[in-house]
PDB file of C-alpha atoms in Angstrom:
ATOM      1  CA  MET L   1      11.764 -79.760  14.595  1.00  0.00           C
ATOM      2  CA  SER L   2       8.221 -80.617  13.739  1.00  0.00           C
ATOM      3  CA  ASN L   3       6.299 -78.900  10.960  1.00  0.00           C
ATOM      4  CA  PRO L   4       2.553 -78.723  11.701  1.00  0.00           C
ATOM      5  CA  GLN L   5       0.635 -81.146   9.551  1.00  0.00           C
ATOM      6  CA  GLN L   6      -2.290 -78.729   8.823  1.00  0.00           C
ATOM      7  CA  LEU L   7      -0.050 -76.208   7.133  1.00  0.00           C
ATOM      8  CA  ARG L   8       1.370 -76.064   3.599  1.00  0.00           C
ATOM      9  CA  TYR L   9       4.927 -74.931   2.801  1.00  0.00           C
ATOM     10  CA  SER L  10       6.774 -73.192  -0.002  1.00  0.00           C
ATOM     11  CA  LYS L  11      10.310 -74.009  -1.099  1.00  0.00           C
ATOM     12  CA  GLU L  12      11.247 -70.431  -0.022  1.00  0.00           C
ATOM     13  CA  HIS L  13      10.436 -71.609   3.562  1.00  0.00           C
ATOM     14  CA  GLU L  14       7.103 -69.822   4.141  1.00  0.00           C
ATOM     15  CA  TRP L  15       4.115 -71.580   5.622  1.00  0.00           C
ATOM     16  CA  LEU L  16       0.501 -71.054   4.793  1.00  0.00           C
ATOM     17  CA  SER L  17      -2.622 -71.916   6.955  1.00  0.00           C
ATOM     18  CA  GLY L  18      -5.803 -73.274   5.497  1.00  0.00           C
ATOM     19  CA  ALA L  19      -8.213 -70.572   4.363  1.00  0.00           C
ATOM     20  CA  GLU L  20     -10.772 -69.422   6.776  1.00  0.00           C
ATOM     21  CA  ASP L  21     -13.391 -67.343   4.963  1.00  0.00           C
ATOM     22  CA  GLY L  22     -10.935 -67.050   2.069  1.00  0.00           C
ATOM     23  CA  VAL L  23      -8.181 -65.688   4.349  1.00  0.00           C
ATOM     24  CA  SER L  24      -4.975 -67.573   5.051  1.00  0.00           C
ATOM     25  CA  THR L  25      -2.148 -66.805   7.499  1.00  0.00           C
ATOM     26  CA  VAL L  26       1.538 -66.649   6.339  1.00  0.00           C
ATOM     27  CA  GLY L  27       4.664 -67.023   8.383  1.00  0.00           C
ATOM     28  CA  ILE L  28       8.193 -68.420   7.979  1.00  0.00           C
ATOM     29  CA  THR L  29       9.081 -71.917   9.069  1.00  0.00           C
ATOM     30  CA  GLU L  30      11.081 -72.930  12.067  1.00  0.00           C
ATOM     31  CA  HIS L  31      13.800 -74.138   9.684  1.00  0.00           C
ATOM     32  CA  ALA L  32      14.063 -70.681   8.141  1.00  0.00           C
ATOM     33  CA  ALA L  33      14.001 -68.935  11.513  1.00  0.00           C
ATOM     34  CA  ASN L  34      16.793 -71.105  12.793  1.00  0.00           C
ATOM     35  CA  ALA L  35      18.862 -70.497   9.627  1.00  0.00           C
ATOM     36  CA  LEU L  36      18.441 -66.778   9.891  1.00  0.00           C
ATOM     37  CA  GLY L  37      19.449 -66.515  13.515  1.00  0.00           C
ATOM     38  CA  ASP L  38      18.067 -63.893  15.816  1.00  0.00           C
ATOM     39  CA  VAL L  39      15.577 -61.780  13.790  1.00  0.00           C
ATOM     40  CA  VAL L  40      16.004 -58.105  14.730  1.00  0.00           C
ATOM     41  CA  PHE L  41      13.848 -56.408  12.109  1.00  0.00           C
ATOM     42  CA  VAL L  42      10.736 -57.260  10.057  1.00  0.00           C
ATOM     43  CA  GLN L  43       9.287 -55.387   7.142  1.00  0.00           C
ATOM     44  CA  LEU L  44       5.851 -56.708   6.176  1.00  0.00           C
ATOM     45  CA  PRO L  45       3.493 -55.867   3.374  1.00  0.00           C
ATOM     46  CA  ALA L  46       0.849 -53.344   4.349  1.00  0.00           C
ATOM     47  CA  VAL L  47      -2.918 -53.889   4.616  1.00  0.00           C
ATOM     48  CA  GLY L  48      -4.327 -53.457   1.153  1.00  0.00           C
ATOM     49  CA  ASP L  49      -1.142 -54.462  -0.705  1.00  0.00           C
ATOM     50  CA  THR L  50      -1.437 -57.101  -3.433  1.00  0.00           C
ATOM     51  CA  VAL L  51       1.073 -59.929  -3.110  1.00  0.00           C
ATOM     52  CA  THR L  52       1.985 -62.417  -5.819  1.00  0.00           C
ATOM     53  CA  ALA L  53       2.986 -65.969  -5.291  1.00  0.00           C
ATOM     54  CA  GLY L  54       6.736 -66.424  -5.425  1.00  0.00           C
ATOM     55  CA  GLU L  55       7.472 -62.728  -5.369  1.00  0.00           C
ATOM     56  CA  THR L  56       9.187 -60.624  -2.674  1.00  0.00           C
ATOM     57  CA  CYS L  57       6.749 -58.841  -0.306  1.00  0.00           C
ATOM     58  CA  GLY L  58       8.838 -57.995   2.640  1.00  0.00           C
ATOM     59  CA  GLU L  59      12.197 -58.467   4.441  1.00  0.00           C
ATOM     60  CA  LEU L  60      13.555 -60.098   7.514  1.00  0.00           C
ATOM     61  CA  GLU L  61      16.803 -58.922   9.025  1.00  0.00           C
ATOM     62  CA  SER L  62      18.753 -61.012  11.474  1.00  0.00           C
ATOM     63  CA  THR L  63      22.045 -60.827  13.274  1.00  0.00           C
ATOM     64  CA  LYS L  64      23.506 -62.973  10.415  1.00  0.00           C
ATOM     65  CA  SER L  65      21.882 -61.585   7.215  1.00  0.00           C
ATOM     66  CA  VAL L  66      18.990 -59.933   5.516  1.00  0.00           C
ATOM     67  CA  SER L  67      16.495 -62.286   3.778  1.00  0.00           C
ATOM     68  CA  ASP L  68      13.629 -61.457   1.391  1.00  0.00           C
ATOM     69  CA  LEU L  69      10.075 -62.594   2.390  1.00  0.00           C
ATOM     70  CA  TYR L  70       8.257 -64.294  -0.408  1.00  0.00           C
ATOM     71  CA  SER L  71       4.521 -64.681  -0.622  1.00  0.00           C
ATOM     72  CA  PRO L  72       3.361 -68.279  -0.972  1.00  0.00           C
ATOM     73  CA  VAL L  73       0.072 -67.195  -2.621  1.00  0.00           C
ATOM     74  CA  SER L  74      -1.393 -64.335  -4.547  1.00  0.00           C
ATOM     75  CA  GLY L  75      -3.997 -62.056  -2.999  1.00  0.00           C
ATOM     76  CA  GLU L  76      -4.598 -58.994  -0.940  1.00  0.00           C
ATOM     77  CA  VAL L  77      -3.094 -58.398   2.505  1.00  0.00           C
ATOM     78  CA  VAL L  78      -5.783 -58.012   5.051  1.00  0.00           C
ATOM     79  CA  GLU L  79      -3.654 -57.896   8.226  1.00  0.00           C
ATOM     80  CA  ALA L  80      -0.004 -57.489   9.145  1.00  0.00           C
ATOM     81  CA  ASN L  81       1.255 -58.777  12.463  1.00  0.00           C
ATOM     82  CA  GLN L  82       2.177 -55.614  14.419  1.00  0.00           C
ATOM     83  CA  ASP L  83       3.401 -57.784  17.321  1.00  0.00           C
ATOM     84  CA  VAL L  84       6.230 -59.144  15.129  1.00  0.00           C
ATOM     85  CA  VAL L  85       7.100 -55.705  13.954  1.00  0.00           C
ATOM     86  CA  ASP L  86       7.334 -54.453  17.597  1.00  0.00           C
ATOM     87  CA  ASP L  87       9.119 -57.660  18.743  1.00  0.00           C
ATOM     88  CA  PRO L  88      10.920 -59.430  15.815  1.00  0.00           C
ATOM     89  CA  SER L  89      12.157 -62.149  18.119  1.00  0.00           C
ATOM     90  CA  LEU L  90       8.644 -63.752  17.977  1.00  0.00           C
ATOM     91  CA  VAL L  91       9.743 -65.058  14.492  1.00  0.00           C
ATOM     92  CA  ASN L  92      12.331 -67.133  16.268  1.00  0.00           C
ATOM     93  CA  SER L  93      10.570 -68.097  19.463  1.00  0.00           C
ATOM     94  CA  ALA L  94       7.094 -68.873  17.995  1.00  0.00           C
ATOM     95  CA  PRO L  95       7.219 -69.186  14.164  1.00  0.00           C
ATOM     96  CA  PHE L  96       4.016 -71.190  13.975  1.00  0.00           C
ATOM     97  CA  GLU L  97       2.016 -69.195  16.682  1.00  0.00           C
ATOM     98  CA  GLY L  98       2.612 -65.627  17.636  1.00  0.00           C
ATOM     99  CA  GLY L  99       5.372 -65.171  15.036  1.00  0.00           C
ATOM    100  CA  TRP L 100       3.079 -65.300  12.019  1.00  0.00           C
ATOM    101  CA  LEU L 101       3.701 -62.471   9.600  1.00  0.00           C
ATOM    102  CA  PHE L 102       0.576 -61.520   7.608  1.00  0.00           C
ATOM    103  CA  LYS L 103      -2.907 -62.558   6.543  1.00  0.00           C
ATOM    104  CA  VAL L 104      -3.994 -62.600   2.929  1.00  0.00           C
ATOM    105  CA  ARG L 105      -7.212 -62.944   1.133  1.00  0.00           C
ATOM    106  CA  VAL L 106      -6.192 -65.676  -1.341  1.00  0.00           C
ATOM    107  CA  ALA L 107      -6.880 -64.982  -4.923  1.00  0.00           C
ATOM    108  CA  GLU L 108      -4.738 -67.744  -6.304  1.00  0.00           C
ATOM    109  CA  GLU L 109      -2.744 -70.553  -4.705  1.00  0.00           C
ATOM    110  CA  PRO L 110       0.031 -72.219  -6.644  1.00  0.00           C
ATOM    111  CA  GLY L 111      -0.001 -75.894  -7.111  1.00  0.00           C
ATOM    112  CA  ASP L 112       3.520 -76.451  -5.863  1.00  0.00           C
ATOM    113  CA  LEU L 113       2.989 -75.957  -2.072  1.00  0.00           C
ATOM    114  CA  LEU L 114       4.341 -78.855  -0.039  1.00  0.00           C
ATOM    115  CA  SER L 115       2.743 -80.899   2.705  1.00  0.00           C
ATOM    116  CA  ALA L 116       4.468 -81.028   6.067  1.00  0.00           C
ATOM    117  CA  ASP L 117       6.113 -84.360   5.192  1.00  0.00           C
ATOM    118  CA  GLU L 118       7.245 -83.146   1.827  1.00  0.00           C
ATOM    119  CA  TYR L 119       8.721 -80.010   3.396  1.00  0.00           C
ATOM    120  CA  THR L 120      10.539 -81.965   5.991  1.00  0.00           C
ATOM    121  CA  ALA L 121      12.096 -84.141   3.262  1.00  0.00           C
ATOM    122  CA  PHE L 122      12.900 -80.995   1.230  1.00  0.00           C
ATOM    123  CA  THR L 123      14.801 -79.495   4.135  1.00  0.00           C
ATOM    124  CA  ALA L 124      16.534 -82.693   5.071  1.00  0.00           C
ATOM    125  CA  GLY L 125      18.080 -83.068   1.635  1.00  0.00           C
TER     126      GLY L 125
END
């Protein structure tokens, strides 16, 4: 499993893209998707919702369990991925591409996000 170098990662297993015009994309990592098993339901924050770094903002349900979705940053949701709501398996098949979850206008980014190498080491231990 290879974590894209250009992304940053939370210890709750979400990834965050670099901001483009102040907006970053959020998803869950391949590690998390594999641990969850086949994702069958996704509840995402709605456009206009305010999310807070480290707090629950949605839910992922798989054939194995239900898992909270945590926001890696604070800000306002500007887009939710309707494709993932319609086809939750995208979270498993393309966690870093079509399986992204939502886009957020970042107000505040915590200092504890990990690089790809740090996240790989974190999940290995």
